[in-house]
PDB file of C-alpha atoms in Angstrom:
ATOM      1  CA  MET A 284     109.233  64.050  96.278  1.00 75.00           C
ATOM      2  CA  TYR A 285     108.018  67.137  94.446  1.00 90.00           C
ATOM      3  CA  LYS A 286     107.894  70.129  96.784  1.00 91.00           C
ATOM      4  CA  ILE A 287     105.348  72.941  96.552  1.00 92.00           C
ATOM      5  CA  VAL A 288     107.383  76.160  96.660  1.00 91.00           C
ATOM      6  CA  LYS A 289     104.533  78.631  96.216  1.00 92.00           C
ATOM      7  CA  LYS A 290     100.776  78.587  96.738  1.00 91.00           C
ATOM      8  CA  GLU A 291      98.241  81.237  95.744  1.00 89.00           C
ATOM      9  CA  TYR A 292      94.471  81.271  96.088  1.00 88.00           C
ATOM     10  CA  PHE A 293      92.537  82.476  93.034  1.00 85.00           C
ATOM     11  CA  SER A 294      89.261  81.850  94.840  1.00 79.00           C
ATOM     12  CA  GLU A 295      87.983  79.735  97.726  1.00 77.00           C
ATOM     13  CA  LYS A 296      88.178  76.527  95.665  1.00 82.00           C
ATOM     14  CA  VAL A 297      90.835  77.330  93.033  1.00 86.00           C
ATOM     15  CA  VAL A 298      94.554  77.413  93.880  1.00 89.00           C
ATOM     16  CA  ARG A 299      97.798  77.906  92.003  1.00 90.00           C
ATOM     17  CA  LEU A 300     100.714  75.669  92.984  1.00 92.00           C
ATOM     18  CA  ASP A 301     104.331  76.093  91.858  1.00 93.00           C
ATOM     19  CA  VAL A 302     105.949  72.672  92.149  1.00 93.00           C
ATOM     20  CA  GLU A 303     109.618  71.671  91.937  1.00 93.00           C
ATOM     21  CA  ALA A 304     109.978  69.472  88.844  1.00 91.00           C
ATOM     22  CA  PRO A 305     113.085  70.627  86.919  1.00 93.00           C
ATOM     23  CA  LEU A 306     113.107  67.894  84.270  1.00 93.00           C
ATOM     24  CA  ILE A 307     109.444  68.500  83.407  1.00 94.00           C
ATOM     25  CA  ALA A 308     109.965  72.276  83.414  1.00 93.00           C
ATOM     26  CA  ARG A 309     112.715  71.918  80.799  1.00 93.00           C
ATOM     27  CA  SER A 310     110.844  69.588  78.473  1.00 92.00           C
ATOM     28  CA  ARG A 311     107.160  70.618  78.719  1.00 91.00           C
ATOM     29  CA  LYS A 312     105.388  72.277  75.793  1.00 91.00           C
ATOM     30  CA  PRO A 313     102.036  74.098  75.531  1.00 90.00           C
ATOM     31  CA  GLY A 314      99.197  71.583  75.829  1.00 87.00           C
ATOM     32  CA  ASN A 315     101.139  69.039  77.906  1.00 89.00           C
ATOM     33  CA  PHE A 316      99.822  67.688  81.204  1.00 89.00           C
ATOM     34  CA  VAL A 317     101.157  65.806  84.225  1.00 91.00           C
ATOM     35  CA  ILE A 318      99.721  63.165  86.531  1.00 89.00           C
ATOM     36  CA  VAL A 319     100.106  63.922  90.224  1.00 89.00           C
ATOM     37  CA  ARG A 320      99.558  61.814  93.315  1.00 87.00           C
ATOM     38  CA  VAL A 321      99.553  62.634  97.027  1.00 87.00           C
ATOM     39  CA  GLY A 322     100.637  59.692  99.184  1.00 80.00           C
ATOM     40  CA  GLU A 323     101.105  56.053  98.288  1.00 78.00           C
ATOM     41  CA  GLY A 324      97.374  55.337  98.221  1.00 77.00           C
ATOM     42  CA  GLY A 325      96.486  58.586  96.527  1.00 77.00           C
ATOM     43  CA  GLU A 326      94.353  58.895  93.402  1.00 80.00           C
ATOM     44  CA  ARG A 327      96.090  59.742  90.128  1.00 84.00           C
ATOM     45  CA  ILE A 328      94.999  63.230  89.014  1.00 85.00           C
ATOM     46  CA  PRO A 329      95.835  64.581  85.519  1.00 86.00           C
ATOM     47  CA  LEU A 330      96.497  68.350  85.488  1.00 87.00           C
ATOM     48  CA  THR A 331      97.491  70.540  82.554  1.00 87.00           C
ATOM     49  CA  ILE A 332     100.723  72.495  83.015  1.00 90.00           C
ATOM     50  CA  ALA A 333      99.795  76.178  83.209  1.00 88.00           C
ATOM     51  CA  ASP A 334     103.369  77.522  83.151  1.00 88.00           C
ATOM     52  CA  ALA A 335     106.970  76.596  83.830  1.00 91.00           C
ATOM     53  CA  ASP A 336     110.103  78.365  85.034  1.00 91.00           C
ATOM     54  CA  VAL A 337     113.195  76.590  83.718  1.00 94.00           C
ATOM     55  CA  ALA A 338     115.588  78.712  85.824  1.00 93.00           C
ATOM     56  CA  LYS A 339     113.750  77.857  89.045  1.00 93.00           C
ATOM     57  CA  GLY A 340     112.968  74.304  87.936  1.00 93.00           C
ATOM     58  CA  THR A 341     109.261  74.647  88.681  1.00 93.00           C
ATOM     59  CA  ILE A 342     105.970  73.985  86.938  1.00 93.00           C
ATOM     60  CA  THR A 343     102.694  75.752  87.679  1.00 92.00           C
ATOM     61  CA  LEU A 344      99.473  73.824  88.264  1.00 92.00           C
ATOM     62  CA  VAL A 345      96.026  75.318  88.788  1.00 89.00           C
ATOM     63  CA  VAL A 346      93.690  73.040  90.745  1.00 87.00           C
ATOM     64  CA  GLN A 347      89.973  73.348  91.440  1.00 85.00           C
ATOM     65  CA  ALA A 348      88.562  71.501  94.445  1.00 82.00           C
ATOM     66  CA  VAL A 349      85.736  69.349  93.093  1.00 80.00           C
ATOM     67  CA  GLY A 350      86.096  66.115  95.067  1.00 80.00           C
ATOM     68  CA  PRO A 351      88.051  64.330  97.834  1.00 82.00           C
ATOM     69  CA  SER A 352      91.385  64.074  95.959  1.00 82.00           C
ATOM     70  CA  THR A 353      91.407  67.646  94.675  1.00 83.00           C
ATOM     71  CA  ASP A 354      90.303  68.823  98.132  1.00 86.00           C
ATOM     72  CA  ILE A 355      93.462  67.191  99.530  1.00 87.00           C
ATOM     73  CA  ILE A 356      95.637  68.799  96.847  1.00 84.00           C
ATOM     74  CA  CYS A 357      94.131  72.248  97.432  1.00 87.00           C
ATOM     75  CA  GLY A 358      94.741  71.775 101.148  1.00 87.00           C
ATOM     76  CA  LEU A 359      98.490  71.315 100.674  1.00 86.00           C
ATOM     77  CA  GLY A 360     100.735  74.221 101.616  1.00 88.00           C
ATOM     78  CA  GLU A 361     104.168  75.565 100.743  1.00 87.00           C
ATOM     79  CA  GLY A 362     106.766  72.987 101.768  1.00 89.00           C
ATOM     80  CA  ASP A 363     104.388  70.051 101.327  1.00 88.00           C
ATOM     81  CA  CYS A 364     105.135  67.522  98.603  1.00 90.00           C
ATOM     82  CA  PHE A 365     103.496  65.426  95.925  1.00 90.00           C
ATOM     83  CA  SER A 366     104.706  61.846  96.065  1.00 87.00           C
ATOM     84  CA  ASP A 367     104.528  61.581  92.265  1.00 89.00           C
ATOM     85  CA  VAL A 368     104.501  64.017  89.336  1.00 90.00           C
ATOM     86  CA  VAL A 369     104.713  62.246  85.971  1.00 87.00           C
ATOM     87  CA  GLY A 370     105.064  64.038  82.665  1.00 83.00           C
ATOM     88  CA  PRO A 371     105.043  65.861  80.394  1.00 89.00           C
ATOM     89  CA  LEU A 372     102.251  63.831  78.783  1.00 88.00           C
ATOM     90  CA  GLY A 373      99.878  64.357  75.862  1.00 85.00           C
ATOM     91  CA  HIS A 374     100.453  65.799  72.420  1.00 87.00           C
ATOM     92  CA  PRO A 375     101.558  69.437  72.532  1.00 88.00           C
ATOM     93  CA  THR A 376      99.662  72.203  70.776  1.00 89.00           C
ATOM     94  CA  ARG A 377     100.660  72.790  67.167  1.00 90.00           C
ATOM     95  CA  ILE A 378     102.208  76.242  67.332  1.00 93.00           C
ATOM     96  CA  GLU A 379     102.834  78.166  64.119  1.00 94.00           C
ATOM     97  CA  LYS A 380     102.100  81.530  62.563  1.00 96.00           C
ATOM     98  CA  TYR A 381      98.409  81.414  61.635  1.00 96.00           C
ATOM     99  CA  GLY A 382      97.635  85.135  61.551  1.00 95.00           C
ATOM    100  CA  THR A 383      94.985  86.187  64.057  1.00 96.00           C
ATOM    101  CA  VAL A 384      94.310  83.650  66.796  1.00 97.00           C
ATOM    102  CA  VAL A 385      91.409  84.011  69.223  1.00 97.00           C
ATOM    103  CA  CYS A 386      92.064  82.136  72.482  1.00 96.00           C
ATOM    104  CA  CYS A 387      88.971  81.761  74.647  1.00 94.00           C
ATOM    105  CA  GLY A 388      88.938  80.262  78.111  1.00 92.00           C
ATOM    106  CA  GLY A 389      86.222  79.675  80.669  1.00 89.00           C
ATOM    107  CA  GLY A 390      86.909  79.589  84.416  1.00 85.00           C
ATOM    108  CA  VAL A 391      89.931  77.437  85.280  1.00 85.00           C
ATOM    109  CA  GLY A 392      90.277  76.640  81.560  1.00 87.00           C
ATOM    110  CA  VAL A 393      92.294  79.860  81.345  1.00 90.00           C
ATOM    111  CA  ALA A 394      95.188  78.102  83.134  1.00 88.00           C
ATOM    112  CA  PRO A 395      95.965  75.537  80.394  1.00 88.00           C
ATOM    113  CA  LEU A 396      95.219  78.246  77.811  1.00 91.00           C
ATOM    114  CA  LEU A 397      97.952  80.575  79.115  1.00 91.00           C
ATOM    115  CA  PRO A 398     101.007  78.712  77.700  1.00 91.00           C
ATOM    116  CA  ILE A 399      99.214  78.437  74.345  1.00 94.00           C
ATOM    117  CA  ILE A 400      98.535  82.192  74.317  1.00 95.00           C
ATOM    118  CA  LYS A 401     102.199  82.852  75.095  1.00 93.00           C
ATOM    119  CA  ALA A 402     103.491  80.458  72.424  1.00 94.00           C
ATOM    120  CA  MET A 403     101.083  81.755  69.767  1.00 96.00           C
ATOM    121  CA  LYS A 404     102.237  85.317  70.425  1.00 96.00           C
ATOM    122  CA  GLU A 405     105.903  84.343  70.315  1.00 94.00           C
ATOM    123  CA  ALA A 406     105.238  82.630  66.957  1.00 95.00           C
ATOM    124  CA  GLY A 407     104.232  86.007  65.515  1.00 95.00           C
ATOM    125  CA  ASN A 408     100.440  85.788  65.685  1.00 97.00           C
ATOM    126  CA  ARG A 409      98.013  88.547  66.608  1.00 96.00           C
ATOM    127  CA  VAL A 410      96.407  87.106  69.747  1.00 97.00           C
ATOM    128  CA  VAL A 411      92.984  88.142  71.034  1.00 97.00           C
ATOM    129  CA  SER A 412      92.121  86.480  74.339  1.00 96.00           C
ATOM    130  CA  VAL A 413      88.533  86.134  75.534  1.00 96.00           C
ATOM    131  CA  LEU A 414      88.224  85.234  79.224  1.00 95.00           C
ATOM    132  CA  ALA A 415      84.838  84.236  80.598  1.00 92.00           C
ATOM    133  CA  ALA A 416      83.369  83.312  83.971  1.00 91.00           C
ATOM    134  CA  ARG A 417      80.146  83.562  85.931  1.00 89.00           C
ATOM    135  CA  SER A 418      81.382  86.615  87.857  1.00 88.00           C
ATOM    136  CA  LYS A 419      84.407  88.877  88.370  1.00 88.00           C
ATOM    137  CA  ASP A 420      85.888  86.858  91.248  1.00 85.00           C
ATOM    138  CA  LEU A 421      86.152  83.763  89.023  1.00 86.00           C
ATOM    139  CA  ILE A 422      88.285  85.456  86.331  1.00 88.00           C
ATOM    140  CA  ILE A 423      91.857  84.171  86.763  1.00 87.00           C
ATOM    141  CA  LEU A 424      95.309  84.987  85.324  1.00 88.00           C
ATOM    142  CA  GLU A 425      94.106  88.168  83.611  1.00 89.00           C
ATOM    143  CA  GLU A 426      97.408  90.020  84.063  1.00 90.00           C
ATOM    144  CA  GLN A 427      99.484  87.101  82.787  1.00 90.00           C
ATOM    145  CA  VAL A 428      97.200  86.657  79.760  1.00 93.00           C
ATOM    146  CA  ALA A 429      97.428  90.394  78.996  1.00 94.00           C
ATOM    147  CA  GLN A 430     101.236  90.142  78.824  1.00 93.00           C
ATOM    148  CA  TYR A 431     101.025  87.972  75.704  1.00 94.00           C
ATOM    149  CA  SER A 432      97.803  89.228  74.117  1.00 96.00           C
ATOM    150  CA  ASP A 433      97.183  92.081  71.714  1.00 95.00           C
ATOM    151  CA  GLU A 434      93.745  92.439  73.276  1.00 95.00           C
ATOM    152  CA  VAL A 435      91.912  90.900  76.222  1.00 95.00           C
ATOM    153  CA  ILE A 436      88.110  90.718  76.279  1.00 95.00           C
ATOM    154  CA  ILE A 437      86.385  89.877  79.565  1.00 95.00           C
ATOM    155  CA  MET A 438      82.900  88.343  79.588  1.00 93.00           C
ATOM    156  CA  THR A 439      80.915  87.647  82.764  1.00 92.00           C
ATOM    157  CA  ASP A 440      77.477  86.056  83.050  1.00 89.00           C
ATOM    158  CA  ASP A 441      76.325  88.591  85.632  1.00 89.00           C
ATOM    159  CA  GLY A 442      78.021  91.654  84.170  1.00 87.00           C
ATOM    160  CA  SER A 443      80.090  92.228  87.332  1.00 88.00           C
ATOM    161  CA  TYR A 444      83.240  92.734  85.217  1.00 86.00           C
ATOM    162  CA  GLY A 445      83.978  93.398  81.567  1.00 85.00           C
ATOM    163  CA  THR A 446      80.973  92.865  79.310  1.00 89.00           C
ATOM    164  CA  LYS A 447      77.846  90.999  80.347  1.00 93.00           C
ATOM    165  CA  GLY A 448      77.366  87.916  78.205  1.00 91.00           C
ATOM    166  CA  LEU A 449      78.785  84.544  77.256  1.00 92.00           C
ATOM    167  CA  VAL A 450      82.191  83.694  75.826  1.00 93.00           C
ATOM    168  CA  THR A 451      80.543  83.137  72.438  1.00 94.00           C
ATOM    169  CA  ASN A 452      79.371  86.758  72.404  1.00 93.00           C
ATOM    170  CA  GLY A 453      82.974  87.910  72.755  1.00 93.00           C
ATOM    171  CA  VAL A 454      84.297  85.507  70.120  1.00 95.00           C
ATOM    172  CA  GLU A 455      81.573  86.413  67.622  1.00 95.00           C
ATOM    173  CA  ALA A 456      82.260  90.124  68.071  1.00 94.00           C
ATOM    174  CA  VAL A 457      85.894  89.565  67.055  1.00 95.00           C
ATOM    175  CA  ILE A 458      84.953  87.376  64.063  1.00 96.00           C
ATOM    176  CA  ASN A 459      82.511  90.032  62.852  1.00 95.00           C
ATOM    177  CA  ARG A 460      85.086  92.822  62.905  1.00 93.00           C
ATOM    178  CA  GLU A 461      88.239  91.149  61.565  1.00 94.00           C
ATOM    179  CA  GLN A 462      89.683  88.083  59.869  1.00 95.00           C
ATOM    180  CA  VAL A 463      90.202  85.264  62.384  1.00 96.00           C
ATOM    181  CA  ASP A 464      92.441  82.398  61.283  1.00 96.00           C
ATOM    182  CA  LEU A 465      92.193  80.077  64.292  1.00 97.00           C
ATOM    183  CA  VAL A 466      90.209  79.768  67.516  1.00 97.00           C
ATOM    184  CA  VAL A 467      91.497  77.839  70.535  1.00 96.00           C
ATOM    185  CA  THR A 468      88.984  77.086  73.288  1.00 94.00           C
ATOM    186  CA  ILE A 469      89.460  75.507  76.714  1.00 92.00           C
ATOM    187  CA  GLY A 470      86.871  75.346  79.468  1.00 90.00           C
ATOM    188  CA  PRO A 471      83.695  73.503  80.435  1.00 89.00           C
ATOM    189  CA  ALA A 472      82.485  71.058  77.783  1.00 89.00           C
ATOM    190  CA  ILE A 473      79.233  72.940  77.267  1.00 91.00           C
ATOM    191  CA  MET A 474      81.169  76.142  76.600  1.00 92.00           C
ATOM    192  CA  MET A 475      83.451  74.468  74.062  1.00 93.00           C
ATOM    193  CA  LYS A 476      80.427  72.931  72.345  1.00 94.00           C
ATOM    194  CA  PHE A 477      78.839  76.311  71.694  1.00 94.00           C
ATOM    195  CA  VAL A 478      82.143  77.890  70.665  1.00 96.00           C
ATOM    196  CA  ALA A 479      82.534  75.062  68.136  1.00 96.00           C
ATOM    197  CA  LEU A 480      78.991  75.548  66.819  1.00 96.00           C
ATOM    198  CA  LEU A 481      79.662  79.273  66.410  1.00 96.00           C
ATOM    199  CA  THR A 482      83.000  78.946  64.643  1.00 96.00           C
ATOM    200  CA  LYS A 483      81.715  76.174  62.392  1.00 96.00           C
ATOM    201  CA  LYS A 484      79.037  78.609  61.174  1.00 95.00           C
ATOM    202  CA  TYR A 485      81.765  81.087  60.259  1.00 95.00           C
ATOM    203  CA  GLU A 486      84.103  78.345  58.963  1.00 95.00           C
ATOM    204  CA  VAL A 487      86.920  79.265  61.359  1.00 96.00           C
ATOM    205  CA  PRO A 488      89.243  76.344  62.260  1.00 96.00           C
ATOM    206  CA  THR A 489      88.962  75.593  65.981  1.00 96.00           C
ATOM    207  CA  LEU A 490      90.963  73.569  68.488  1.00 94.00           C
ATOM    208  CA  CYS A 491      89.571  72.425  71.830  1.00 93.00           C
ATOM    209  CA  SER A 492      91.199  70.726  74.798  1.00 90.00           C
ATOM    210  CA  LEU A 493      89.195  67.929  76.397  1.00 86.00           C
ATOM    211  CA  ASN A 494      91.373  67.562  79.484  1.00 76.00           C
ATOM    212  CA  THR A 495      88.394  67.782  81.858  1.00 73.00           C
ATOM    213  CA  ILE A 496      87.271  64.235  81.019  1.00 71.00           C
ATOM    214  CA  MET A 497      90.600  62.548  81.804  1.00 66.00           C
ATOM    215  CA  VAL A 498      90.800  60.237  84.827  1.00 67.00           C
ATOM    216  CA  ASP A 499      93.707  57.776  84.714  1.00 63.00           C
ATOM    217  CA  GLY A 500      95.783  59.681  82.165  1.00 63.00           C
ATOM    218  CA  THR A 501      97.385  56.636  80.485  1.00 65.00           C
ATOM    219  CA  GLY A 502      94.619  55.274  78.241  1.00 65.00           C
ATOM    220  CA  MET A 503      94.131  52.191  80.438  1.00 67.00           C
ATOM    221  CA  CYS A 504      90.864  53.105  82.170  1.00 70.00           C
ATOM    222  CA  GLY A 505      88.959  54.143  79.044  1.00 68.00           C
ATOM    223  CA  ALA A 506      87.109  56.890  80.901  1.00 72.00           C
ATOM    224  CA  CYS A 507      88.305  59.618  78.537  1.00 75.00           C
ATOM    225  CA  ARG A 508      87.117  58.036  75.301  1.00 81.00           C
ATOM    226  CA  VAL A 509      85.403  60.475  72.980  1.00 84.00           C
ATOM    227  CA  SER A 510      84.079  60.379  69.441  1.00 84.00           C
ATOM    228  CA  VAL A 511      86.052  62.567  67.034  1.00 88.00           C
ATOM    229  CA  GLY A 512      85.057  62.499  63.393  1.00 89.00           C
ATOM    230  CA  GLY A 513      83.045  59.341  64.058  1.00 88.00           C
ATOM    231  CA  LYS A 514      86.050  57.485  65.495  1.00 89.00           C
ATOM    232  CA  THR A 515      86.795  56.628  69.115  1.00 87.00           C
ATOM    233  CA  ARG A 516      89.733  58.514  70.554  1.00 87.00           C
ATOM    234  CA  PHE A 517      91.289  58.621  74.017  1.00 82.00           C
ATOM    235  CA  VAL A 518      91.930  62.139  75.260  1.00 81.00           C
ATOM    236  CA  CYS A 519      95.016  61.305  77.314  1.00 77.00           C
ATOM    237  CA  VAL A 520      96.951  59.463  74.588  1.00 80.00           C
ATOM    238  CA  ASP A 521      95.450  60.873  71.370  1.00 80.00           C
ATOM    239  CA  GLY A 522      94.918  64.436  72.681  1.00 77.00           C
ATOM    240  CA  PRO A 523      94.166  66.344  74.783  1.00 85.00           C
ATOM    241  CA  GLU A 524      93.510  68.690  71.828  1.00 88.00           C
ATOM    242  CA  PHE A 525      91.243  67.925  68.890  1.00 91.00           C
ATOM    243  CA  ASP A 526      89.476  69.621  65.998  1.00 92.00           C
ATOM    244  CA  ALA A 527      86.469  71.050  67.827  1.00 94.00           C
ATOM    245  CA  HIS A 528      84.261  70.726  64.763  1.00 96.00           C
ATOM    246  CA  GLN A 529      84.810  66.943  64.774  1.00 94.00           C
ATOM    247  CA  VAL A 530      84.109  66.301  68.478  1.00 92.00           C
ATOM    248  CA  ASP A 531      80.764  64.774  69.496  1.00 90.00           C
ATOM    249  CA  PHE A 532      80.161  67.090  72.442  1.00 88.00           C
ATOM    250  CA  ASP A 533      76.679  65.708  73.159  1.00 87.00           C
ATOM    251  CA  GLN A 534      78.162  62.258  73.762  1.00 86.00           C
ATOM    252  CA  MET A 535      80.936  63.761  75.892  1.00 85.00           C
ATOM    253  CA  LEU A 536      78.448  65.750  77.999  1.00 86.00           C
ATOM    254  CA  MET A 537      76.337  62.646  78.540  1.00 83.00           C
ATOM    255  CA  ARG A 538      79.374  60.711  79.761  1.00 76.00           C
ATOM    256  CA  LEU A 539      80.499  63.551  82.017  1.00 76.00           C
ATOM    257  CA  ARG A 540      77.096  63.493  83.706  1.00 74.00           C
ATOM    258  CA  ALA A 541      77.698  59.853  84.632  1.00 66.00           C
ATOM    259  CA  TYR A 542      80.336  60.971  87.150  1.00 58.00           C
ATOM    260  CA  LYS A 543      77.751  62.966  89.072  1.00 59.00           C
TER     261      LYS A 543
END
């Protein structure tokens, strides 16, 4: 059993859970995810690892309540346990010294972005982080992101915090003022689509994480298939990260709507 040792609410429907999983904590890398399950009949839920503490033997998961299974997970408290936590899974992010890296995250997408920001900084990059949400109360992990960023730009749709505008406004402002060597984007599919369209215009290499479309997490259900460069790929076994300029986001958005 994998015990929850700490729980924190970021908002009414978004929680942070620190879970005892020492083997995963030691071996995980930025971009990896785990599959969790609550109870023998529980649904398998893939979640990207937001952080890990090797000394404490814990991993950090950020969960948004969007359905029955995630409602159950968000309802767990300190001392409660997951019956299964499997991982680390997925291909890790390719970390190297690129130069200036812009990391942009939307909503809960900031959680899987955090270990990438940290690793990119430790690799010697200049890191500019752009965090975006509908309003101030939906901005998460700002302090942790600031620890490993040379600059943090906040964008909110309603202007309640930072600068009023979309994540693309923040990214474009950075591209227009300095050389950007790589953009990493994680968040809603529609956000990543427009980030990719923007960076393609400026010819800036861009990585995106498509973890939001995963269901089973092993490649068996086929729910996470996407078209990348005209070829079918499975996010859970071939990703979760891909060249954003090669992803068919329109097809992905159409398939995501099927779950509604």
